[in-house]
Amino acid sequence: MPRERPERTALKTPLVIIDENRLAHTFLTSLGNPVEAPKPTLVLLYGPPGAGKAHLIRSVVAHWQRCGPPFDWTRTTARGFAQEFREALNSRQTDRFARRHSDCDVLVCEDLHQLAGKQEAQWQLLHCIDDLLRRKRRVLLTARVPPGQLHRFLPKVVNRIHGGHCLPVSLPSYAGRLLFLRLLASSLQIALPADVADLLARPLGTSLRDLTEQLRRLDAASRRANVPITRELTLSTLDSLASEPLPSLPRIAQAVSAEFGVPVEELRSQSRVRKLVRSRQVAIYLSRVLGQQPYSKIASYFGLNHHSTAVHSVRRVEKLVQSDPVLRSHIANAETALRSH
């Protein structure tokens, strides 16, 4: 596999920082250029497919290159690593294979979980990691799960990863998806109406990869037809949005109930206890932005006297999520629960 060079790391899609990738981005950028700040560093970014782990790493590597002297880095996938290793074994060129993956300043290996059950390849990767760390180099890994959930892996490999920095990168919440779309559209100079951004952001489980692809498809369709991006163009271009199943009010109430630790019955009552008020507002907010339910139906389900109270709840949560990371976390967890059912 050819060595990556600085000129090959230009990114067509800009990196957008949201809550779900902020911790990993902050840590990686703090490491600085590997030549100027040599230090043995092992990092694992873990999270579901499409969360942007690989894109984040490539963006940070490009940032390191812009901010310091040039360096060599090698990027591979775990499946590619295992395949190359088998070929090296068959051709008796394992030393050359090891040098190609160890004689660099930064080694990036994506989708580590793909090495499950491949013990020889795991041993070889472990040797490469140890060699790089011994020479104060960097190893950046991605996987779908944290090290403790890497099944059919050698204990030494799992322990070595545990000894590094393991950082989560999760799928974005509705607020995160909306912010991502707005920032990405701005970076790509795409005029994205608010109602279209909302339409794209609503479906549960939509990844950053999905959103990026959808935005590019919309932009291409808009240019071909020489028309602006509209809700109608979006629905005709992205058929999947029209058939996306919406979470029901009972499902949303159950998810919020579990997240805040309050019974559904109390969530639907008129109690003014502070904890119940906030959790009820979140349930109403999710019922509107994800369930796309009319305010009158939401008000009736949650025992409100008038639909204007539901409108107020949605606006209140929209304002609070801008400055309250704890509330954003609660909402993201409730969305995760809705995705899993």
Tab-separated table of C-alpha atoms in Angstrom:
chain	number	residue	atom	x	y	z
A	1	MET	CA	0.000	0.000	0.000
A	2	PRO	CA	1.508	3.380	-0.963
A	3	ARG	CA	2.555	5.785	1.752
A	4	GLU	CA	0.269	8.793	2.194
A	5	ARG	CA	1.893	12.131	1.361
A	6	PRO	CA	0.833	15.651	2.395
A	7	GLU	CA	-0.548	16.547	-1.014
A	8	ARG	CA	-2.896	13.551	-0.913
A	9	THR	CA	-4.721	14.569	2.248
A	10	ALA	CA	-6.764	17.427	0.786
A	11	LEU	CA	-10.382	16.874	1.801
A	12	LYS	CA	-13.333	17.462	-0.480
A	13	THR	CA	-15.722	17.538	2.475
A	14	PRO	CA	-14.857	19.955	5.297
A	15	LEU	CA	-14.843	18.694	8.861
A	16	VAL	CA	-17.804	19.958	10.885
A	17	ILE	CA	-17.430	19.934	14.667
A	18	ILE	CA	-20.528	19.064	16.710
A	19	ASP	CA	-20.997	17.785	20.256
A	20	GLU	CA	-20.694	14.145	19.222
A	21	ASN	CA	-17.154	14.496	17.804
A	22	ARG	CA	-15.881	17.488	19.777
A	23	LEU	CA	-14.032	15.509	22.474
A	24	ALA	CA	-12.133	13.382	19.957
A	25	HIS	CA	-11.334	16.390	17.773
A	26	THR	CA	-10.088	18.469	20.695
A	27	PHE	CA	-7.806	15.693	21.910
A	28	LEU	CA	-6.344	14.862	18.493
A	29	THR	CA	-5.652	18.464	17.535
A	30	SER	CA	-3.998	19.056	20.913
A	31	LEU	CA	-1.328	16.479	20.034
A	32	GLY	CA	0.168	18.805	17.438
A	33	ASN	CA	2.438	17.937	14.542
A	34	PRO	CA	4.086	14.529	15.199
A	35	VAL	CA	7.530	15.780	14.139
A	36	GLU	CA	7.431	18.876	16.344
A	37	ALA	CA	5.872	17.034	19.296
A	38	PRO	CA	7.118	13.418	19.176
A	39	LYS	CA	5.406	11.329	21.816
A	40	PRO	CA	4.278	7.679	21.838
A	41	THR	CA	0.512	7.917	21.392
A	42	LEU	CA	-2.141	5.272	20.753
A	43	VAL	CA	-5.700	6.470	20.099
A	44	LEU	CA	-8.866	4.492	19.375
A	45	LEU	CA	-11.964	6.277	18.103
A	46	TYR	CA	-14.995	4.026	18.454
A	47	GLY	CA	-18.596	4.442	17.399
A	48	PRO	CA	-21.231	3.281	14.899
A	49	PRO	CA	-20.721	3.320	11.123
A	50	GLY	CA	-21.156	6.725	9.537
A	51	ALA	CA	-20.352	8.712	12.682
A	52	GLY	CA	-17.357	10.278	10.927
A	53	LYS	CA	-14.447	8.601	12.733
A	54	ALA	CA	-12.233	8.103	9.676
A	55	HIS	CA	-13.067	11.535	8.263
A	56	LEU	CA	-12.170	13.110	11.599
A	57	ILE	CA	-8.772	11.399	11.665
A	58	ARG	CA	-7.949	12.343	8.078
A	59	SER	CA	-8.966	15.939	8.755
A	60	VAL	CA	-6.756	16.143	11.836
A	61	VAL	CA	-3.814	14.607	9.960
A	62	ALA	CA	-4.279	17.271	7.275
A	63	HIS	CA	-4.337	19.901	10.042
A	64	TRP	CA	-1.064	18.571	11.476
A	65	GLN	CA	0.491	18.779	8.019
A	66	ARG	CA	-0.583	22.383	7.539
A	67	CYS	CA	0.715	23.426	10.952
A	68	GLY	CA	4.214	21.958	10.917
A	69	PRO	CA	6.956	20.156	9.032
A	70	PRO	CA	6.039	17.301	6.657
A	71	PHE	CA	5.804	13.758	7.945
A	72	ASP	CA	5.031	10.288	6.618
A	73	TRP	CA	1.802	8.532	7.438
A	74	THR	CA	0.353	5.214	6.397
A	75	ARG	CA	-3.379	4.582	6.201
A	76	THR	CA	-4.990	1.170	5.853
A	77	THR	CA	-8.097	-0.724	6.866
A	78	ALA	CA	-7.963	-3.766	9.118
A	79	ARG	CA	-9.258	-5.928	6.271
A	80	GLY	CA	-6.608	-4.543	3.931
A	81	PHE	CA	-3.936	-5.052	6.588
A	82	ALA	CA	-4.905	-8.720	7.006
A	83	GLN	CA	-5.021	-9.307	3.252
A	84	GLU	CA	-1.615	-7.706	2.678
A	85	PHE	CA	-0.178	-9.731	5.535
A	86	ARG	CA	-1.414	-12.998	3.990
A	87	GLU	CA	0.144	-12.007	0.674
A	88	ALA	CA	3.403	-11.132	2.442
A	89	LEU	CA	3.418	-14.530	4.141
A	90	ASN	CA	2.857	-16.330	0.859
A	91	SER	CA	5.625	-14.367	-0.870
A	92	ARG	CA	7.938	-14.496	2.163
A	93	GLN	CA	8.108	-10.709	2.378
A	94	THR	CA	6.881	-10.193	5.934
A	95	ASP	CA	9.879	-7.998	6.815
A	96	ARG	CA	9.063	-5.651	3.968
A	97	PHE	CA	5.408	-5.634	5.039
A	98	ALA	CA	6.360	-4.772	8.632
A	99	ARG	CA	8.637	-1.929	7.518
A	100	ARG	CA	5.908	-0.449	5.348
A	101	HIS	CA	3.562	-0.189	8.337
A	102	SER	CA	6.136	0.673	11.004
A	103	ASP	CA	8.549	2.998	9.213
A	104	CYS	CA	6.300	6.055	9.406
A	105	ASP	CA	5.404	8.837	11.804
A	106	VAL	CA	1.686	8.038	11.971
A	107	LEU	CA	-0.096	4.740	11.329
A	108	VAL	CA	-3.862	4.880	10.754
A	109	CYS	CA	-5.779	1.594	10.786
A	110	GLU	CA	-9.534	1.856	10.255
A	111	ASP	CA	-12.275	-0.635	11.195
A	112	LEU	CA	-10.179	-2.594	13.673
A	113	HIS	CA	-13.124	-4.896	14.447
A	114	GLN	CA	-12.565	-6.504	11.025
A	115	LEU	CA	-9.549	-8.337	12.488
A	116	ALA	CA	-11.814	-10.451	14.731
A	117	GLY	CA	-10.584	-14.054	14.758
A	118	LYS	CA	-7.512	-13.294	12.612
A	119	GLN	CA	-4.865	-13.957	15.235
A	120	GLU	CA	-1.800	-13.881	12.985
A	121	ALA	CA	-2.778	-10.477	11.609
A	122	GLN	CA	-3.511	-9.284	15.156
A	123	TRP	CA	-0.025	-10.336	16.281
A	124	GLN	CA	1.509	-8.498	13.338
A	125	LEU	CA	-0.478	-5.340	14.076
A	126	LEU	CA	0.576	-5.558	17.726
A	127	HIS	CA	4.241	-5.756	16.676
A	128	CYS	CA	3.768	-2.691	14.451
A	129	ILE	CA	2.063	-0.770	17.265
A	130	ASP	CA	4.790	-1.629	19.764
A	131	ASP	CA	7.528	-0.681	17.309
A	132	LEU	CA	5.898	2.672	16.556
A	133	LEU	CA	5.300	3.521	20.208
A	134	ARG	CA	8.859	2.541	21.101
A	135	ARG	CA	10.071	5.099	18.553
A	136	LYS	CA	7.684	7.777	19.899
A	137	ARG	CA	5.343	7.593	16.921
A	138	ARG	CA	1.531	7.669	16.709
A	139	VAL	CA	-1.064	4.989	16.076
A	140	LEU	CA	-4.646	6.018	15.294
A	141	LEU	CA	-7.309	3.305	15.191
A	142	THR	CA	-11.048	3.242	14.555
A	143	ALA	CA	-13.601	0.577	15.470
A	144	ARG	CA	-17.331	0.202	15.915
A	145	VAL	CA	-17.000	-0.821	19.561
A	146	PRO	CA	-14.778	0.023	22.560
A	147	PRO	CA	-11.843	-2.321	23.254
A	148	GLY	CA	-13.755	-4.310	25.871
A	149	GLN	CA	-16.224	-5.377	23.177
A	150	LEU	CA	-13.632	-6.478	20.614
A	151	HIS	CA	-14.570	-10.153	20.609
A	152	ARG	CA	-12.201	-12.850	19.322
A	153	PHE	CA	-9.217	-10.565	19.851
A	154	LEU	CA	-5.970	-11.486	21.560
A	155	PRO	CA	-5.939	-10.242	25.178
A	156	LYS	CA	-2.598	-8.524	24.537
A	157	VAL	CA	-4.105	-6.488	21.694
A	158	VAL	CA	-7.098	-5.459	23.809
A	159	ASN	CA	-4.856	-4.566	26.759
A	160	ARG	CA	-2.560	-2.497	24.570
A	161	ILE	CA	-5.510	-0.504	23.231
A	162	HIS	CA	-6.925	-0.099	26.743
A	163	GLY	CA	-3.595	1.464	27.691
A	164	GLY	CA	-4.069	4.183	25.089
A	165	HIS	CA	-6.723	6.847	24.669
A	166	CYS	CA	-10.186	5.478	23.806
A	167	LEU	CA	-12.617	8.177	22.681
A	168	PRO	CA	-16.270	7.765	21.613
A	169	VAL	CA	-17.733	9.296	18.457
A	170	SER	CA	-21.498	8.792	18.349
A	171	LEU	CA	-24.239	9.384	15.818
A	172	PRO	CA	-25.612	12.917	16.112
A	173	SER	CA	-28.883	13.881	17.766
A	174	TYR	CA	-31.496	15.888	15.881
A	175	ALA	CA	-29.879	19.133	17.063
A	176	GLY	CA	-26.474	17.826	16.007
A	177	ARG	CA	-27.756	16.752	12.596
A	178	LEU	CA	-29.345	20.152	12.054
A	179	LEU	CA	-26.187	22.021	13.067
A	180	PHE	CA	-24.045	19.734	10.913
A	181	LEU	CA	-26.191	20.398	7.841
A	182	ARG	CA	-26.166	24.152	8.347
A	183	LEU	CA	-22.399	24.319	8.820
A	184	LEU	CA	-21.662	21.906	5.981
A	185	ALA	CA	-23.952	23.757	3.577
A	186	SER	CA	-22.275	27.023	4.527
A	187	SER	CA	-18.795	25.556	3.985
A	188	LEU	CA	-19.783	24.167	0.577
A	189	GLN	CA	-21.636	27.383	-0.330
A	190	ILE	CA	-24.943	25.566	-0.788
A	191	ALA	CA	-28.132	27.556	-0.179
A	192	LEU	CA	-30.048	25.211	2.133
A	193	PRO	CA	-33.483	26.450	3.278
A	194	ALA	CA	-34.348	25.917	6.937
A	195	ASP	CA	-37.340	23.683	6.152
A	196	VAL	CA	-35.172	21.409	3.980
A	197	ALA	CA	-32.474	21.185	6.657
A	198	ASP	CA	-35.183	20.240	9.137
A	199	LEU	CA	-36.548	17.595	6.748
A	200	LEU	CA	-33.120	16.016	6.289
A	201	ALA	CA	-32.324	16.108	10.007
A	202	ARG	CA	-35.522	14.485	11.272
A	203	PRO	CA	-35.010	10.765	10.427
A	204	LEU	CA	-33.624	8.800	13.373
A	205	GLY	CA	-30.281	7.080	12.944
A	206	THR	CA	-29.133	9.284	10.065
A	207	SER	CA	-25.338	9.390	10.066
A	208	LEU	CA	-23.031	12.238	9.095
A	209	ARG	CA	-22.088	10.204	6.044
A	210	ASP	CA	-25.768	9.941	5.053
A	211	LEU	CA	-26.334	13.668	5.531
A	212	THR	CA	-23.265	14.568	3.491
A	213	GLU	CA	-24.350	12.314	0.633
A	214	GLN	CA	-27.916	13.644	0.725
A	215	LEU	CA	-26.734	17.249	0.634
A	216	ARG	CA	-24.432	16.559	-2.314
A	217	ARG	CA	-27.220	14.769	-4.201
A	218	LEU	CA	-29.553	17.688	-3.592
A	219	ASP	CA	-26.957	20.185	-4.765
A	220	ALA	CA	-26.328	18.153	-7.930
A	221	ALA	CA	-30.071	17.889	-8.655
A	222	SER	CA	-30.475	21.619	-8.094
A	223	ARG	CA	-27.650	22.429	-10.505
A	224	ARG	CA	-28.907	20.025	-13.173
A	225	ALA	CA	-32.401	21.490	-13.114
A	226	ASN	CA	-31.121	25.038	-12.572
A	227	VAL	CA	-33.575	25.520	-9.706
A	228	PRO	CA	-33.062	26.316	-6.018
A	229	ILE	CA	-33.214	23.587	-3.394
A	230	THR	CA	-36.770	23.305	-2.096
A	231	ARG	CA	-38.790	20.865	-0.023
A	232	GLU	CA	-40.447	19.552	-3.199
A	233	LEU	CA	-37.092	18.967	-4.913
A	234	THR	CA	-35.823	17.232	-1.784
A	235	LEU	CA	-38.752	14.812	-1.599
A	236	SER	CA	-38.529	13.991	-5.303
A	237	THR	CA	-34.748	13.513	-5.185
A	238	LEU	CA	-34.515	11.587	-1.923
A	239	ASP	CA	-37.345	9.055	-2.053
A	240	SER	CA	-36.320	7.468	1.254
A	241	LEU	CA	-37.370	10.560	3.198
A	242	ALA	CA	-40.986	10.222	2.130
A	243	SER	CA	-41.203	6.654	3.463
A	244	GLU	CA	-39.193	7.133	6.667
A	245	PRO	CA	-41.208	5.676	9.599
A	246	LEU	CA	-41.867	8.152	12.391
A	247	PRO	CA	-41.722	7.284	16.109
A	248	SER	CA	-45.148	7.258	17.750
A	249	LEU	CA	-46.100	9.330	20.776
A	250	PRO	CA	-46.127	6.270	23.106
A	251	ARG	CA	-42.630	5.256	21.904
A	252	ILE	CA	-41.300	8.753	22.504
A	253	ALA	CA	-42.899	8.890	25.951
A	254	GLN	CA	-41.330	5.529	26.856
A	255	ALA	CA	-37.875	6.650	25.701
A	256	VAL	CA	-38.035	9.922	27.646
A	257	SER	CA	-39.462	8.115	30.674
A	258	ALA	CA	-36.508	5.717	30.723
A	259	GLU	CA	-33.944	8.478	30.188
A	260	PHE	CA	-35.231	10.788	32.946
A	261	GLY	CA	-36.384	8.056	35.317
A	262	VAL	CA	-39.997	9.187	35.553
A	263	PRO	CA	-43.117	7.038	34.966
A	264	VAL	CA	-44.973	7.569	31.700
A	265	GLU	CA	-48.167	8.190	33.679
A	266	GLU	CA	-46.575	11.135	35.486
A	267	LEU	CA	-45.030	12.355	32.247
A	268	ARG	CA	-48.559	12.616	30.853
A	269	SER	CA	-49.974	14.229	33.987
A	270	GLN	CA	-50.295	17.934	34.772
A	271	SER	CA	-47.809	17.808	37.658
A	272	ARG	CA	-45.624	20.910	37.966
A	273	VAL	CA	-42.710	19.177	39.721
A	274	ARG	CA	-39.563	20.637	38.154
A	275	LYS	CA	-38.103	17.313	36.966
A	276	LEU	CA	-41.414	16.303	35.417
A	277	VAL	CA	-41.835	19.654	33.691
A	278	ARG	CA	-38.425	19.423	32.012
A	279	SER	CA	-38.817	15.779	30.960
A	280	ARG	CA	-42.325	16.508	29.649
A	281	GLN	CA	-40.973	19.425	27.624
A	282	VAL	CA	-38.342	17.137	26.094
A	283	ALA	CA	-40.985	14.544	25.220
A	284	ILE	CA	-43.104	17.240	23.576
A	285	TYR	CA	-40.063	18.569	21.711
A	286	LEU	CA	-39.183	15.108	20.343
A	287	SER	CA	-42.818	14.459	19.459
A	288	ARG	CA	-42.761	17.548	17.297
A	289	VAL	CA	-39.313	17.438	15.671
A	290	LEU	CA	-39.009	13.661	15.275
A	291	GLY	CA	-42.598	12.433	15.397
A	292	GLN	CA	-43.849	15.377	13.299
A	293	GLN	CA	-47.107	15.276	15.241
A	294	PRO	CA	-49.503	18.254	15.197
A	295	TYR	CA	-49.450	20.386	18.327
A	296	SER	CA	-53.091	19.609	19.071
A	297	LYS	CA	-52.421	15.861	19.161
A	298	ILE	CA	-49.293	16.326	21.277
A	299	ALA	CA	-51.200	18.506	23.739
A	300	SER	CA	-53.968	15.941	24.033
A	301	TYR	CA	-51.569	13.038	24.601
A	302	PHE	CA	-49.596	14.816	27.327
A	303	GLY	CA	-52.654	16.172	29.124
A	304	LEU	CA	-52.152	19.836	28.251
A	305	ASN	CA	-55.066	22.256	28.375
A	306	HIS	CA	-54.099	24.033	25.166
A	307	HIS	CA	-51.793	23.385	22.216
A	308	SER	CA	-50.007	26.697	22.887
A	309	THR	CA	-48.359	25.019	25.888
A	310	ALA	CA	-46.856	22.445	23.527
A	311	VAL	CA	-45.605	25.242	21.272
A	312	HIS	CA	-43.992	26.922	24.282
A	313	SER	CA	-42.331	23.636	25.330
A	314	VAL	CA	-40.749	23.131	21.914
A	315	ARG	CA	-39.433	26.693	21.813
A	316	ARG	CA	-38.152	26.390	25.374
A	317	VAL	CA	-36.173	23.221	24.619
A	318	GLU	CA	-34.843	24.673	21.354
A	319	LYS	CA	-33.446	27.579	23.360
A	320	LEU	CA	-32.059	25.479	26.215
A	321	VAL	CA	-30.172	22.990	24.033
A	322	GLN	CA	-28.023	25.836	22.739
A	323	SER	CA	-26.355	26.268	26.137
A	324	ASP	CA	-27.143	23.166	28.222
A	325	PRO	CA	-24.868	20.179	27.406
A	326	VAL	CA	-26.597	17.981	30.010
A	327	LEU	CA	-29.967	18.482	28.346
A	328	ARG	CA	-28.421	17.821	24.926
A	329	SER	CA	-27.042	14.565	26.299
A	330	HIS	CA	-30.469	13.526	27.643
A	331	ILE	CA	-32.078	14.230	24.270
A	332	ALA	CA	-29.351	12.339	22.407
A	333	ASN	CA	-29.786	9.332	24.723
A	334	ALA	CA	-33.545	9.331	24.170
A	335	GLU	CA	-32.975	9.401	20.409
A	336	THR	CA	-30.559	6.485	20.711
A	337	ALA	CA	-33.221	4.507	22.556
A	338	LEU	CA	-35.733	5.292	19.810
A	339	ARG	CA	-33.265	4.134	17.140
A	340	SER	CA	-32.757	0.792	18.880
A	341	HIS	CA	-36.437	-0.206	18.747
